[in-house]
């Protein structure tokens, strides 16, 4: 019986990899990295796998510098100052709140504390104690609790519910400190998903965000999870939410890429249908995301998120040149979907990057004519 399961697994793996391995003209062959015919990503100036930064989707040097200072000194004041100087309604503030909360949560996981040892993330507790009226610290604390719930407990358990209830209260405290700030309500979107808010209650929460930041891409991505089939909605509800956001997106907004994220959230576990990646629903979503990328501001903090997901779809769809066009903008950072769903985001990204390079060269591409 065990042999039978192994054979079934091999057949299924073959269905997944075969489109990449044999394609007639311009075929891609998998060879060892030291083979003379191997495509080398380094020829394109791409970063080595072991040097890929898994913390962020794209560069934010100010954030990286401050994180380094805070974690080295365990002094929160640099983080407090950075958030105080970051635009309240913008995407970058939301990313920075997530990054600080994630850093504190990871520190605590690595150093839970004990006899004679302080727990990790102590700087966040000091921040809240020394500056209880600081809106930035309150938002980071609320997000920290949310990340702790997902990291340390399973949805549906008493432990998970207790932490999420604490997070909900923290969101309320943060909202009182900054009534016009959408961040506390964006944090609560994850609480709503974890605690299973009714659709009516979720929509009331969503209206508070729309009143403050109607075009906030990060908020839309967080809300999309709630409407997905695996949580409290359905494929139809998620697609409807994403398509409505794209339809009302102002010129230059990355909200036009929302349908691609909805498609990604509802991908089948194994794709056995030939040409799935060229189907109308996938092609339409990819084209919408490409249009959004081409129209967006080059400094839009959410641009890297869309480019990363595009690489995944473009490689699966064997659109090698277009995939390479995205890679030249995002290479070096892999802290985004879909890579972060892997136990080794850098390795997952490197596989797709290698496939893009191989496919590009198999069809006549070279570093000299790489599109930008």
mmCIF file of C-alpha atoms in Angstrom:
data_model
loop_
_atom_site.group_PDB
_atom_site.id
_atom_site.type_symbol
_atom_site.label_atom_id
_atom_site.label_comp_id
_atom_site.label_asym_id
_atom_site.label_seq_id
_atom_site.Cartn_x
_atom_site.Cartn_y
_atom_site.Cartn_z
ATOM 1 C CA UNK A 1 0.000 0.000 0.000
ATOM 2 C CA UNK A 2 2.832 2.410 0.825
ATOM 3 C CA UNK A 3 4.365 1.768 -2.618
ATOM 4 C CA UNK A 4 1.010 2.625 -4.223
ATOM 5 C CA UNK A 5 0.865 5.980 -2.415
ATOM 6 C CA UNK A 6 4.420 6.774 -3.478
ATOM 7 C CA UNK A 7 3.542 6.035 -7.119
ATOM 8 C CA UNK A 8 0.436 8.237 -6.890
ATOM 9 C CA UNK A 9 2.517 11.060 -5.407
ATOM 10 C CA UNK A 10 5.073 10.767 -8.203
ATOM 11 C CA UNK A 11 2.359 10.901 -10.860
ATOM 12 C CA UNK A 12 0.821 14.005 -9.258
ATOM 13 C CA UNK A 13 4.234 15.690 -9.051
ATOM 14 C CA UNK A 14 4.780 14.898 -12.692
ATOM 15 C CA UNK A 15 1.552 16.669 -13.620
ATOM 16 C CA UNK A 16 2.743 19.771 -11.780
ATOM 17 C CA UNK A 17 6.291 19.861 -13.190
ATOM 18 C CA UNK A 18 5.779 18.500 -16.699
ATOM 19 C CA UNK A 19 4.695 21.815 -18.262
ATOM 20 C CA UNK A 20 7.990 23.333 -17.103
ATOM 21 C CA UNK A 21 10.193 20.448 -18.211
ATOM 22 C CA UNK A 22 9.116 19.798 -21.782
ATOM 23 C CA UNK A 23 7.631 22.322 -24.170
ATOM 24 C CA UNK A 24 8.741 21.451 -27.707
ATOM 25 C CA UNK A 25 10.416 24.527 -29.167
ATOM 26 C CA UNK A 26 12.099 26.486 -26.404
ATOM 27 C CA UNK A 27 12.000 23.495 -24.072
ATOM 28 C CA UNK A 28 13.298 23.847 -20.536
ATOM 29 C CA UNK A 29 15.525 21.108 -19.230
ATOM 30 C CA UNK A 30 16.418 20.805 -15.569
ATOM 31 C CA UNK A 31 20.177 20.333 -15.216
ATOM 32 C CA UNK A 32 22.587 20.698 -12.317
ATOM 33 C CA UNK A 33 23.766 24.243 -11.511
ATOM 34 C CA UNK A 34 27.330 23.449 -12.623
ATOM 35 C CA UNK A 35 26.212 22.082 -16.017
ATOM 36 C CA UNK A 36 27.463 24.197 -18.954
ATOM 37 C CA UNK A 37 23.887 24.591 -20.212
ATOM 38 C CA UNK A 38 22.508 25.712 -16.857
ATOM 39 C CA UNK A 39 20.903 29.165 -16.783
ATOM 40 C CA UNK A 40 22.623 31.259 -14.133
ATOM 41 C CA UNK A 41 20.521 33.946 -12.379
ATOM 42 C CA UNK A 42 23.774 35.639 -11.307
ATOM 43 C CA UNK A 43 24.318 36.655 -14.942
ATOM 44 C CA UNK A 44 21.404 39.048 -14.497
ATOM 45 C CA UNK A 45 22.746 40.591 -11.318
ATOM 46 C CA UNK A 46 20.271 38.698 -9.148
ATOM 47 C CA UNK A 47 21.047 38.191 -5.458
ATOM 48 C CA UNK A 48 22.276 34.810 -4.253
ATOM 49 C CA UNK A 49 19.607 32.731 -2.516
ATOM 50 C CA UNK A 50 21.331 32.893 0.872
ATOM 51 C CA UNK A 51 21.394 36.702 0.678
ATOM 52 C CA UNK A 52 17.690 37.190 -0.082
ATOM 53 C CA UNK A 53 15.927 39.292 2.569
ATOM 54 C CA UNK A 54 12.800 37.510 3.791
ATOM 55 C CA UNK A 55 11.636 40.318 6.095
ATOM 56 C CA UNK A 56 10.113 42.744 3.603
ATOM 57 C CA UNK A 57 8.611 42.615 0.087
ATOM 58 C CA UNK A 58 10.820 45.482 -1.008
ATOM 59 C CA UNK A 59 13.388 47.922 0.327
ATOM 60 C CA UNK A 60 12.637 50.228 3.270
ATOM 61 C CA UNK A 61 16.067 51.224 4.488
ATOM 62 C CA UNK A 62 14.771 53.538 7.212
ATOM 63 C CA UNK A 63 12.763 50.682 8.694
ATOM 64 C CA UNK A 64 15.675 48.226 8.467
ATOM 65 C CA UNK A 65 18.023 50.703 10.130
ATOM 66 C CA UNK A 66 15.574 51.373 12.964
ATOM 67 C CA UNK A 67 14.831 47.677 13.469
ATOM 68 C CA UNK A 68 18.553 47.046 13.768
ATOM 69 C CA UNK A 69 18.907 49.778 16.402
ATOM 70 C CA UNK A 70 15.862 48.653 18.393
ATOM 71 C CA UNK A 71 16.840 44.990 18.455
ATOM 72 C CA UNK A 72 20.464 45.731 19.255
ATOM 73 C CA UNK A 73 19.785 48.234 22.027
ATOM 74 C CA UNK A 74 16.296 47.085 23.129
ATOM 75 C CA UNK A 75 15.349 50.779 23.109
ATOM 76 C CA UNK A 76 11.978 51.514 21.501
ATOM 77 C CA UNK A 77 12.471 55.241 20.932
ATOM 78 C CA UNK A 78 13.803 54.978 17.375
ATOM 79 C CA UNK A 79 10.704 52.959 16.399
ATOM 80 C CA UNK A 80 8.442 55.473 18.109
ATOM 81 C CA UNK A 81 10.059 58.348 16.219
ATOM 82 C CA UNK A 82 9.883 56.565 12.862
ATOM 83 C CA UNK A 83 6.167 55.837 13.186
ATOM 84 C CA UNK A 84 5.461 59.364 14.406
ATOM 85 C CA UNK A 85 7.013 60.666 11.189
ATOM 86 C CA UNK A 86 5.217 58.223 8.890
ATOM 87 C CA UNK A 87 2.038 59.321 7.104
ATOM 88 C CA UNK A 88 -0.980 58.036 9.020
ATOM 89 C CA UNK A 89 -3.169 57.017 6.074
ATOM 90 C CA UNK A 90 -0.388 55.541 3.968
ATOM 91 C CA UNK A 91 0.528 51.974 3.146
ATOM 92 C CA UNK A 92 4.050 52.376 4.520
ATOM 93 C CA UNK A 93 2.835 53.021 8.061
ATOM 94 C CA UNK A 94 0.841 49.778 7.982
ATOM 95 C CA UNK A 95 3.884 47.852 6.749
ATOM 96 C CA UNK A 96 6.044 49.355 9.475
ATOM 97 C CA UNK A 97 3.518 48.544 12.194
ATOM 98 C CA UNK A 98 3.466 44.947 10.953
ATOM 99 C CA UNK A 99 7.265 44.817 10.850
ATOM 100 C CA UNK A 100 7.747 46.098 14.416
ATOM 101 C CA UNK A 101 5.060 43.776 15.750
ATOM 102 C CA UNK A 102 6.529 40.850 13.863
ATOM 103 C CA UNK A 103 10.011 41.577 15.174
ATOM 104 C CA UNK A 104 8.764 41.644 18.778
ATOM 105 C CA UNK A 105 6.748 38.458 18.277
ATOM 106 C CA UNK A 106 9.694 36.627 16.736
ATOM 107 C CA UNK A 107 12.001 37.789 19.542
ATOM 108 C CA UNK A 108 9.552 36.439 22.111
ATOM 109 C CA UNK A 109 9.365 33.103 20.291
ATOM 110 C CA UNK A 110 13.160 32.861 20.279
ATOM 111 C CA UNK A 111 13.566 34.028 23.892
ATOM 112 C CA UNK A 112 10.418 33.211 25.894
ATOM 113 C CA UNK A 113 12.184 34.151 29.115
ATOM 114 C CA UNK A 114 12.570 32.272 32.321
ATOM 115 C CA UNK A 115 14.588 32.265 35.499
ATOM 116 C CA UNK A 116 17.161 35.053 35.255
ATOM 117 C CA UNK A 117 16.316 35.815 31.621
ATOM 118 C CA UNK A 118 14.169 38.621 30.222
ATOM 119 C CA UNK A 119 11.724 37.627 27.479
ATOM 120 C CA UNK A 120 12.327 38.809 23.931
ATOM 121 C CA UNK A 121 10.451 41.854 22.690
ATOM 122 C CA UNK A 122 10.834 43.608 26.024
ATOM 123 C CA UNK A 123 11.274 46.916 24.186
ATOM 124 C CA UNK A 124 7.614 46.828 23.078
ATOM 125 C CA UNK A 125 6.391 46.341 26.643
ATOM 126 C CA UNK A 126 8.594 49.235 27.782
ATOM 127 C CA UNK A 127 7.254 51.357 24.904
ATOM 128 C CA UNK A 128 3.660 50.809 26.025
ATOM 129 C CA UNK A 129 4.540 51.407 29.688
ATOM 130 C CA UNK A 130 6.539 54.603 29.110
ATOM 131 C CA UNK A 131 4.295 56.084 26.396
ATOM 132 C CA UNK A 132 0.754 54.764 27.008
ATOM 133 C CA UNK A 133 -0.758 57.610 24.940
ATOM 134 C CA UNK A 134 1.447 57.009 21.913
ATOM 135 C CA UNK A 135 -0.786 55.917 19.028
ATOM 136 C CA UNK A 136 2.044 54.192 17.186
ATOM 137 C CA UNK A 137 2.984 52.030 20.147
ATOM 138 C CA UNK A 138 -0.671 51.148 20.731
ATOM 139 C CA UNK A 139 -1.093 50.036 17.113
ATOM 140 C CA UNK A 140 2.085 47.941 17.207
ATOM 141 C CA UNK A 141 0.941 46.295 20.445
ATOM 142 C CA UNK A 142 -2.439 45.393 18.934
ATOM 143 C CA UNK A 143 -0.790 43.884 15.860
ATOM 144 C CA UNK A 144 1.693 42.059 18.093
ATOM 145 C CA UNK A 145 -1.169 40.354 19.923
ATOM 146 C CA UNK A 146 -2.757 39.343 16.611
ATOM 147 C CA UNK A 147 0.493 37.837 15.380
ATOM 148 C CA UNK A 148 0.965 36.064 18.707
ATOM 149 C CA UNK A 149 -2.457 34.470 18.393
ATOM 150 C CA UNK A 150 -1.751 33.115 14.910
ATOM 151 C CA UNK A 151 1.798 32.108 15.799
ATOM 152 C CA UNK A 152 1.223 30.349 19.110
ATOM 153 C CA UNK A 153 -2.339 29.004 19.090
ATOM 154 C CA UNK A 154 -4.810 27.280 16.785
ATOM 155 C CA UNK A 155 -8.036 28.994 15.671
ATOM 156 C CA UNK A 156 -10.992 27.704 17.627
ATOM 157 C CA UNK A 157 -9.065 26.979 20.814
ATOM 158 C CA UNK A 158 -9.607 28.813 24.079
ATOM 159 C CA UNK A 159 -6.027 30.093 24.012
ATOM 160 C CA UNK A 160 -6.504 31.572 20.545
ATOM 161 C CA UNK A 161 -9.786 33.211 21.496
ATOM 162 C CA UNK A 162 -8.340 34.742 24.680
ATOM 163 C CA UNK A 163 -5.412 36.323 22.843
ATOM 164 C CA UNK A 164 -7.683 37.578 20.050
ATOM 165 C CA UNK A 165 -10.089 39.127 22.560
ATOM 166 C CA UNK A 166 -7.131 40.916 24.116
ATOM 167 C CA UNK A 167 -6.114 42.070 20.641
ATOM 168 C CA UNK A 168 -9.618 43.378 19.983
ATOM 169 C CA UNK A 169 -9.462 45.436 23.168
ATOM 170 C CA UNK A 170 -6.023 46.734 22.163
ATOM 171 C CA UNK A 171 -7.433 47.779 18.776
ATOM 172 C CA UNK A 172 -10.114 49.772 20.571
ATOM 173 C CA UNK A 173 -7.514 51.485 22.756
ATOM 174 C CA UNK A 174 -5.389 52.363 19.702
ATOM 175 C CA UNK A 175 -8.408 53.747 17.852
ATOM 176 C CA UNK A 176 -9.251 56.056 20.759
ATOM 177 C CA UNK A 177 -5.722 57.501 20.704
ATOM 178 C CA UNK A 178 -5.927 58.340 16.979
ATOM 179 C CA UNK A 179 -9.555 58.619 15.782
ATOM 180 C CA UNK A 180 -8.582 59.290 12.157
ATOM 181 C CA UNK A 181 -6.027 56.492 11.908
ATOM 182 C CA UNK A 182 -7.195 53.472 9.874
ATOM 183 C CA UNK A 183 -4.474 51.177 11.267
ATOM 184 C CA UNK A 184 -6.302 49.996 14.439
ATOM 185 C CA UNK A 185 -9.272 48.993 12.315
ATOM 186 C CA UNK A 186 -7.050 47.261 9.755
ATOM 187 C CA UNK A 187 -5.495 45.261 12.593
ATOM 188 C CA UNK A 188 -9.010 44.346 13.743
ATOM 189 C CA UNK A 189 -9.745 42.810 10.330
ATOM 190 C CA UNK A 190 -7.519 39.903 11.334
ATOM 191 C CA UNK A 191 -9.275 39.713 14.690
ATOM 192 C CA UNK A 192 -12.596 39.583 12.858
ATOM 193 C CA UNK A 193 -11.376 36.684 10.748
ATOM 194 C CA UNK A 194 -9.991 34.814 13.747
ATOM 195 C CA UNK A 195 -13.029 35.294 15.964
ATOM 196 C CA UNK A 196 -15.535 34.790 13.152
ATOM 197 C CA UNK A 197 -17.366 38.134 13.136
ATOM 198 C CA UNK A 198 -20.754 37.963 11.459
ATOM 199 C CA UNK A 199 -20.833 39.445 7.962
ATOM 200 C CA UNK A 200 -22.882 42.359 9.291
ATOM 201 C CA UNK A 201 -20.320 43.149 12.005
ATOM 202 C CA UNK A 202 -17.464 42.746 9.543
ATOM 203 C CA UNK A 203 -19.081 45.161 7.089
ATOM 204 C CA UNK A 204 -19.537 47.731 9.857
ATOM 205 C CA UNK A 205 -15.833 47.454 10.649
ATOM 206 C CA UNK A 206 -14.998 47.732 6.956
ATOM 207 C CA UNK A 207 -17.019 50.957 6.640
ATOM 208 C CA UNK A 208 -14.847 52.539 9.350
ATOM 209 C CA UNK A 209 -11.780 51.817 7.220
ATOM 210 C CA UNK A 210 -13.395 53.119 4.031
ATOM 211 C CA UNK A 211 -14.250 56.365 5.869
ATOM 212 C CA UNK A 212 -10.565 56.849 6.717
ATOM 213 C CA UNK A 213 -8.604 55.281 3.852
ATOM 214 C CA UNK A 214 -10.878 54.109 1.007
ATOM 215 C CA UNK A 215 -8.031 53.123 -1.315
ATOM 216 C CA UNK A 216 -5.782 51.378 1.198
ATOM 217 C CA UNK A 217 -4.430 48.292 -0.584
ATOM 218 C CA UNK A 218 -3.188 46.605 2.596
ATOM 219 C CA UNK A 219 -6.631 46.931 4.152
ATOM 220 C CA UNK A 220 -8.267 45.394 1.088
ATOM 221 C CA UNK A 221 -5.880 42.436 1.165
ATOM 222 C CA UNK A 222 -6.615 41.870 4.860
ATOM 223 C CA UNK A 223 -10.364 42.056 4.226
ATOM 224 C CA UNK A 224 -10.139 39.675 1.268
ATOM 225 C CA UNK A 225 -9.061 36.861 3.598
ATOM 226 C CA UNK A 226 -12.344 37.125 5.503
ATOM 227 C CA UNK A 227 -14.391 36.761 2.331
ATOM 228 C CA UNK A 228 -12.443 33.730 1.079
ATOM 229 C CA UNK A 229 -13.924 30.264 0.908
ATOM 230 C CA UNK A 230 -11.536 28.907 3.542
ATOM 231 C CA UNK A 231 -12.715 31.427 6.128
ATOM 232 C CA UNK A 232 -16.133 33.075 6.311
ATOM 233 C CA UNK A 233 -17.127 33.638 2.706
ATOM 234 C CA UNK A 234 -16.971 31.879 -0.623
ATOM 235 C CA UNK A 235 -15.160 32.016 -3.934
ATOM 236 C CA UNK A 236 -17.990 34.121 -5.335
ATOM 237 C CA UNK A 237 -17.958 36.593 -2.431
ATOM 238 C CA UNK A 238 -14.168 36.949 -2.579
ATOM 239 C CA UNK A 239 -14.190 37.505 -6.345
ATOM 240 C CA UNK A 240 -17.020 40.002 -5.989
ATOM 241 C CA UNK A 241 -15.167 41.934 -3.286
ATOM 242 C CA UNK A 242 -11.948 42.006 -5.322
ATOM 243 C CA UNK A 243 -13.640 42.966 -8.581
ATOM 244 C CA UNK A 244 -15.618 45.755 -6.900
ATOM 245 C CA UNK A 245 -12.381 47.173 -5.463
ATOM 246 C CA UNK A 246 -10.736 47.016 -8.883
ATOM 247 C CA UNK A 247 -13.725 48.673 -10.566
ATOM 248 C CA UNK A 248 -13.668 51.690 -8.261
ATOM 249 C CA UNK A 249 -9.870 51.980 -8.159
ATOM 250 C CA UNK A 250 -8.681 55.480 -9.049
ATOM 251 C CA UNK A 251 -6.068 55.963 -11.756
ATOM 252 C CA UNK A 252 -2.686 54.700 -10.570
ATOM 253 C CA UNK A 253 -4.120 52.588 -7.750
ATOM 254 C CA UNK A 254 -2.919 49.039 -7.245
ATOM 255 C CA UNK A 255 -6.442 48.031 -6.251
ATOM 256 C CA UNK A 256 -6.823 47.027 -9.896
ATOM 257 C CA UNK A 257 -4.669 44.008 -8.982
ATOM 258 C CA UNK A 258 -7.094 42.715 -6.319
ATOM 259 C CA UNK A 259 -8.671 40.040 -8.572
ATOM 260 C CA UNK A 260 -5.262 38.376 -8.942
ATOM 261 C CA UNK A 261 -5.048 37.984 -5.159
ATOM 262 C CA UNK A 262 -8.570 36.543 -5.112
ATOM 263 C CA UNK A 263 -7.605 33.995 -7.769
ATOM 264 C CA UNK A 264 -4.491 33.073 -5.795
ATOM 265 C CA UNK A 265 -6.478 32.516 -2.604
ATOM 266 C CA UNK A 266 -8.689 30.010 -4.419
ATOM 267 C CA UNK A 267 -6.123 28.058 -6.430
ATOM 268 C CA UNK A 268 -6.670 24.297 -6.394
ATOM 269 C CA UNK A 269 -4.216 22.275 -4.333
ATOM 270 C CA UNK A 270 -3.011 20.478 -7.480
ATOM 271 C CA UNK A 271 -3.617 21.758 -10.998
ATOM 272 C CA UNK A 272 -4.257 18.875 -13.379
ATOM 273 C CA UNK A 273 -6.127 20.786 -16.103
ATOM 274 C CA UNK A 274 -3.948 21.500 -19.113
ATOM 275 C CA UNK A 275 -3.783 25.224 -19.765
ATOM 276 C CA UNK A 276 -5.212 26.255 -16.383
ATOM 277 C CA UNK A 277 -2.750 29.139 -16.178
ATOM 278 C CA UNK A 278 -3.996 30.456 -19.530
ATOM 279 C CA UNK A 279 -7.703 30.281 -18.640
ATOM 280 C CA UNK A 280 -9.821 33.408 -18.979
ATOM 281 C CA UNK A 281 -10.155 34.057 -15.240
ATOM 282 C CA UNK A 282 -6.393 33.807 -14.674
ATOM 283 C CA UNK A 283 -5.471 35.753 -17.814
ATOM 284 C CA UNK A 284 -7.899 38.559 -17.003
ATOM 285 C CA UNK A 285 -6.602 38.855 -13.426
ATOM 286 C CA UNK A 286 -2.969 38.877 -14.612
ATOM 287 C CA UNK A 287 -3.687 41.572 -17.196
ATOM 288 C CA UNK A 288 -5.411 43.679 -14.556
ATOM 289 C CA UNK A 289 -2.403 43.363 -12.242
ATOM 290 C CA UNK A 290 0.033 44.200 -15.067
ATOM 291 C CA UNK A 291 -1.994 47.298 -15.887
ATOM 292 C CA UNK A 292 -1.978 48.298 -12.218
ATOM 293 C CA UNK A 293 1.794 47.864 -11.993
ATOM 294 C CA UNK A 294 2.412 49.915 -15.129
ATOM 295 C CA UNK A 295 0.132 52.708 -13.863
ATOM 296 C CA UNK A 296 1.297 52.832 -10.233
ATOM 297 C CA UNK A 297 3.742 55.275 -8.715
ATOM 298 C CA UNK A 298 7.251 53.809 -8.659
ATOM 299 C CA UNK A 299 7.445 54.505 -4.908
ATOM 300 C CA UNK A 300 4.116 52.883 -3.996
ATOM 301 C CA UNK A 301 4.935 50.626 -1.005
ATOM 302 C CA UNK A 302 2.473 47.984 -2.236
ATOM 303 C CA UNK A 303 3.994 47.734 -5.705
ATOM 304 C CA UNK A 304 6.427 44.998 -4.664
ATOM 305 C CA UNK A 305 3.561 42.874 -3.299
ATOM 306 C CA UNK A 306 1.851 42.860 -6.683
ATOM 307 C CA UNK A 307 5.095 42.213 -8.577
ATOM 308 C CA UNK A 308 5.894 39.176 -6.414
ATOM 309 C CA UNK A 309 2.515 37.598 -7.077
ATOM 310 C CA UNK A 310 2.830 38.400 -10.770
ATOM 311 C CA UNK A 311 6.125 36.505 -10.927
ATOM 312 C CA UNK A 312 4.347 33.421 -9.596
ATOM 313 C CA UNK A 313 1.526 33.605 -12.160
ATOM 314 C CA UNK A 314 3.718 34.634 -15.090
ATOM 315 C CA UNK A 315 6.140 31.762 -14.519
ATOM 316 C CA UNK A 316 3.286 29.264 -14.187
ATOM 317 C CA UNK A 317 1.818 30.696 -17.373
ATOM 318 C CA UNK A 318 5.219 30.422 -19.130
ATOM 319 C CA UNK A 319 5.300 34.158 -19.829
ATOM 320 C CA UNK A 320 9.041 34.237 -19.272
ATOM 321 C CA UNK A 321 9.944 37.695 -20.564
ATOM 322 C CA UNK A 322 7.191 39.351 -18.526
ATOM 323 C CA UNK A 323 8.261 37.426 -15.433
ATOM 324 C CA UNK A 324 11.821 38.650 -15.896
ATOM 325 C CA UNK A 325 10.531 42.220 -16.207
ATOM 326 C CA UNK A 326 9.044 41.909 -12.729
ATOM 327 C CA UNK A 327 12.050 40.127 -11.225
ATOM 328 C CA UNK A 328 14.458 42.947 -12.049
ATOM 329 C CA UNK A 329 12.378 45.230 -9.804
ATOM 330 C CA UNK A 330 11.902 42.975 -6.775
ATOM 331 C CA UNK A 331 14.928 40.715 -6.624
ATOM 332 C CA UNK A 332 16.666 40.797 -3.257
ATOM 333 C CA UNK A 333 13.506 40.875 -1.108
ATOM 334 C CA UNK A 334 11.063 37.980 -0.736
ATOM 335 C CA UNK A 335 8.855 38.912 2.227
ATOM 336 C CA UNK A 336 5.603 38.679 0.279
ATOM 337 C CA UNK A 337 3.039 36.260 -1.080
ATOM 338 C CA UNK A 338 3.371 33.617 -2.322
ATOM 339 C CA UNK A 339 6.864 32.934 -0.955
ATOM 340 C CA UNK A 340 6.012 33.624 2.702
ATOM 341 C CA UNK A 341 3.624 30.653 2.696
ATOM 342 C CA UNK A 342 6.658 28.385 2.317
ATOM 343 C CA UNK A 343 8.796 27.151 5.186
ATOM 344 C CA UNK A 344 11.765 28.506 3.195
ATOM 345 C CA UNK A 345 10.631 31.643 1.325
ATOM 346 C CA UNK A 346 14.058 32.320 -0.186
ATOM 347 C CA UNK A 347 14.323 28.818 -1.641
ATOM 348 C CA UNK A 348 10.789 28.967 -3.050
ATOM 349 C CA UNK A 349 11.473 32.308 -4.711
ATOM 350 C CA UNK A 350 14.808 31.060 -6.063
ATOM 351 C CA UNK A 351 13.097 28.107 -7.790
ATOM 352 C CA UNK A 352 10.663 30.367 -9.635
ATOM 353 C CA UNK A 353 13.431 32.812 -10.474
ATOM 354 C CA UNK A 354 15.531 29.997 -11.927
ATOM 355 C CA UNK A 355 12.572 28.794 -13.987
ATOM 356 C CA UNK A 356 12.020 32.327 -15.308
ATOM 357 C CA UNK A 357 15.674 32.649 -16.302
ATOM 358 C CA UNK A 358 15.710 29.213 -17.930
ATOM 359 C CA UNK A 359 12.491 29.853 -19.846
ATOM 360 C CA UNK A 360 13.669 33.278 -20.920
ATOM 361 C CA UNK A 361 16.973 31.948 -22.268
ATOM 362 C CA UNK A 362 15.334 28.905 -23.888
ATOM 363 C CA UNK A 363 13.321 31.352 -25.967
ATOM 364 C CA UNK A 364 16.245 33.509 -27.049
ATOM 365 C CA UNK A 365 16.569 35.876 -24.113
ATOM 366 C CA UNK A 366 19.863 37.001 -22.612
ATOM 367 C CA UNK A 367 21.138 39.546 -20.086
ATOM 368 C CA UNK A 368 21.846 41.918 -22.970
ATOM 369 C CA UNK A 369 18.179 42.192 -23.968
ATOM 370 C CA UNK A 370 16.537 41.856 -20.567
ATOM 371 C CA UNK A 371 13.371 43.982 -20.520
ATOM 372 C CA UNK A 372 12.933 46.584 -17.796
#
